[in-house]
Short mmCIF file of C-alpha atoms in Angstrom, two decimals:
data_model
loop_
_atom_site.label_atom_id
_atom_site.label_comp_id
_atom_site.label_asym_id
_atom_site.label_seq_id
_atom_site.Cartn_x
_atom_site.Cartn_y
_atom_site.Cartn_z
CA UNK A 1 2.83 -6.51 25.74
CA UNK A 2 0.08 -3.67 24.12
CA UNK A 3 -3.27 -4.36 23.99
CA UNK A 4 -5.42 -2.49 22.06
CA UNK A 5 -9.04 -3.34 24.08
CA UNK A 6 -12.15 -1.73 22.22
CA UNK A 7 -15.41 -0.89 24.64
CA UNK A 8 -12.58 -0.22 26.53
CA UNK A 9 -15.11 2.17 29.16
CA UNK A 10 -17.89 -0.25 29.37
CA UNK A 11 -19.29 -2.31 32.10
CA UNK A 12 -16.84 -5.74 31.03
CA UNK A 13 -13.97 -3.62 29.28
CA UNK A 14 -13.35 -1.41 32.13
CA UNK A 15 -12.79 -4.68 34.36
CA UNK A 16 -11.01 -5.93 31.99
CA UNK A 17 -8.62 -2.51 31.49
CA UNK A 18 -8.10 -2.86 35.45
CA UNK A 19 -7.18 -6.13 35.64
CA UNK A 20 -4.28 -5.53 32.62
CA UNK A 21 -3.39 -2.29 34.18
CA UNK A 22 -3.03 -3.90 37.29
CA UNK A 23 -0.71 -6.57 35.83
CA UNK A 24 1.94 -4.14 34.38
CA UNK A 25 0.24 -4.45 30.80
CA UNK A 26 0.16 -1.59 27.72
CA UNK A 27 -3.09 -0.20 26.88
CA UNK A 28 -4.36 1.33 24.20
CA UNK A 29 -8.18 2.04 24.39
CA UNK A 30 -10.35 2.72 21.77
CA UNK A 31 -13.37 4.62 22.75
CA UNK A 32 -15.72 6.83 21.20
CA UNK A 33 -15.77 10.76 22.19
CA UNK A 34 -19.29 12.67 22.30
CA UNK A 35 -20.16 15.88 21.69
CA UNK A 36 -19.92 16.96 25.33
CA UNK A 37 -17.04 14.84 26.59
CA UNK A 38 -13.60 13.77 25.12
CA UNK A 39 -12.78 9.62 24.78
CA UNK A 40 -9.92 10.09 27.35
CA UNK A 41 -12.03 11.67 29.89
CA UNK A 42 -14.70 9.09 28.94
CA UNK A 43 -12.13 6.40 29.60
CA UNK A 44 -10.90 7.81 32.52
CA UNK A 45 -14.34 8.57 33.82
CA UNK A 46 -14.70 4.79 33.37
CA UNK A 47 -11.77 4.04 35.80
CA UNK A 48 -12.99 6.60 38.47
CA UNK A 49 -9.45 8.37 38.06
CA UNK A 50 -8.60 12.09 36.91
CA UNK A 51 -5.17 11.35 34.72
CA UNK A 52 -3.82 8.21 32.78
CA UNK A 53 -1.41 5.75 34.05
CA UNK A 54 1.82 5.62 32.10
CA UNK A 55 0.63 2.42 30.47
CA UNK A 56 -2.97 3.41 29.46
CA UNK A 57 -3.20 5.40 25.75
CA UNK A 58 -6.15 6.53 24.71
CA UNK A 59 -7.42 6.91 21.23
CA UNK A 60 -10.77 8.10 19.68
CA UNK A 61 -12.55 5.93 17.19
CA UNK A 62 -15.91 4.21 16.51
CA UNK A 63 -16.12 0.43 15.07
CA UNK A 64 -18.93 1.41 13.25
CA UNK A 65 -16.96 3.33 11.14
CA UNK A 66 -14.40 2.26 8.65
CA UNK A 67 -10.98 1.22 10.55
CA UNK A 68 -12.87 1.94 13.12
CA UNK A 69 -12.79 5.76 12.67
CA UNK A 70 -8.83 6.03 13.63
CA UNK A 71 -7.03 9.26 12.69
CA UNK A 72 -4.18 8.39 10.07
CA UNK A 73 -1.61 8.86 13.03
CA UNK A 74 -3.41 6.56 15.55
CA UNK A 75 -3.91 3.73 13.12
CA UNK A 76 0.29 3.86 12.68
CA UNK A 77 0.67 4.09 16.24
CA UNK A 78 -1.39 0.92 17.20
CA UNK A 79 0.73 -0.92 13.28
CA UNK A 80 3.67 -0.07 15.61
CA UNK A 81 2.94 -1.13 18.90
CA UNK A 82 -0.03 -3.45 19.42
CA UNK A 83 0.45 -7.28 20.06
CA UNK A 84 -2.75 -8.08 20.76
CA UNK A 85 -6.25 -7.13 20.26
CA UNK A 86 -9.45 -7.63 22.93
CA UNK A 87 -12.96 -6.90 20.89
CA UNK A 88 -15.37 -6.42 23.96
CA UNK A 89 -17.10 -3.19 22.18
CA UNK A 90 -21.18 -4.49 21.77
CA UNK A 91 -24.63 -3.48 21.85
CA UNK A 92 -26.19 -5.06 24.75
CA UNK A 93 -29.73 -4.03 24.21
CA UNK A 94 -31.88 -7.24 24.11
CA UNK A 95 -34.76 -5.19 22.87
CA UNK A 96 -34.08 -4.46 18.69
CA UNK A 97 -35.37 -1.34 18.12
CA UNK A 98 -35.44 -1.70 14.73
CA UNK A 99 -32.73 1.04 14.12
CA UNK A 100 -29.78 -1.33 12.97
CA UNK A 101 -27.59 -0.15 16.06
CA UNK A 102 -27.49 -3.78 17.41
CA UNK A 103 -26.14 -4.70 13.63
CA UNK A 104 -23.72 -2.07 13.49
CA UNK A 105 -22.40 -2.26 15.86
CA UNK A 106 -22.03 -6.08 16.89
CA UNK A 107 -21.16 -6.98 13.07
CA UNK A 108 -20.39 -4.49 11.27
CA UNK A 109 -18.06 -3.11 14.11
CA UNK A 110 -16.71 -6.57 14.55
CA UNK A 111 -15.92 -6.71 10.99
CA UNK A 112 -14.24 -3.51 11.19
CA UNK A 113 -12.58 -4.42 13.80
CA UNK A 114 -11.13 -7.48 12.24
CA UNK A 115 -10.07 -5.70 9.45
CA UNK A 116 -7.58 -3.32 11.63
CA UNK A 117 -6.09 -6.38 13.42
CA UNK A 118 -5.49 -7.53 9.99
CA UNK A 119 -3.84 -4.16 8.25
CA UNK A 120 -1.87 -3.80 11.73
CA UNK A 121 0.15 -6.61 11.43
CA UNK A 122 -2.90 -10.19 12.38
CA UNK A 123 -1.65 -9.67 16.43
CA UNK A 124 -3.66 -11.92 18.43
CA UNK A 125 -7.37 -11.30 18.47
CA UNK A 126 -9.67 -12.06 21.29
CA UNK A 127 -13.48 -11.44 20.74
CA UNK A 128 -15.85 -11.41 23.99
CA UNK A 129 -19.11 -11.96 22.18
CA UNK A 130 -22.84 -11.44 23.53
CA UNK A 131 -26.02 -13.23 24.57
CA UNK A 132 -27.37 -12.70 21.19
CA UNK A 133 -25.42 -15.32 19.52
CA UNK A 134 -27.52 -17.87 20.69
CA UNK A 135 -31.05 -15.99 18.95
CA UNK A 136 -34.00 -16.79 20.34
CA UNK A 137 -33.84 -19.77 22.23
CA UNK A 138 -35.53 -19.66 25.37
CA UNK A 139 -33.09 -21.85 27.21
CA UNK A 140 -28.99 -22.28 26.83
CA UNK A 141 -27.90 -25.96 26.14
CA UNK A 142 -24.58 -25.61 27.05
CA UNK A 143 -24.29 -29.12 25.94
CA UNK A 144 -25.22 -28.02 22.35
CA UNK A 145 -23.03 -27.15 19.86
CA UNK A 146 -24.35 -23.72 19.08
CA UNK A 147 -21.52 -23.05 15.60
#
């Protein structure tokens, strides 16, 4: 079984990455590069380790760009060998800034990453979403039906 797992180096992806690595699972994580470090030493950075496991392949992207910013080669990689897809890339911040990051990135990226799943093939999708679904209530119903 490969995974592809965006936010693959953040706080609930790395756990997540971990756990699947731990477990004999494929990954392939998407991650993001900046200008002063690489996405695989990102990812790596992530894991406290210095080289990737066999089973961990990492690939540079951005969901806020269009198929999520994957090189031609990458995208037919993961139409080759993913099963199954884990969104848990999101903006966090609970304070909008008023830049559109928190919309870029938690709808436009989850569009775009939607759309991949469906041009590699509709594997199994699995979305972690955020607080922010719920707006601005001041207390969680869990009782409610929030849809």
């Amino acid at each position: 079984m490969r995974f592809l797992v965006t936010g693959a180096n953040g706080t609930v992806g790395r756990g997540l990455v971990e756990i699947l690595l731990e477990n004999g699972h494929n990954i392939v994580a998407l991650v993001r590069d900046q200008p002063d470090i690489s996405a695989e030493d990102r990812m790596l950075s992530s894991l406290g380790i210095d080289h990737s496991p066999p089973n961990l392949i990492v690939v540079t992207g951005d969901i806020e760009q269009d198929k999520c910013g994957l090189s031609d080669d990458d995208f037919a990689f993961l139409k080759q060998t993913v099963d199954k897809v884990i969104h848990v890339a999101a903006n966090v911040n609970f304070i909008d800034d008023g830049s559109g990051s928190i919309h870029r990135t938690n709808v436009i990226g989850t569009e775009n990453v939607l759309k991949v799943a469906e041009l590699i093939g509709h594997p199994d999708f699995y979305y972690v979403s955020t607080i922010f679904v719920i707006g601005n209530a001041v207390e969680l119903d869990e009782t409610k039906n929030w849809g």
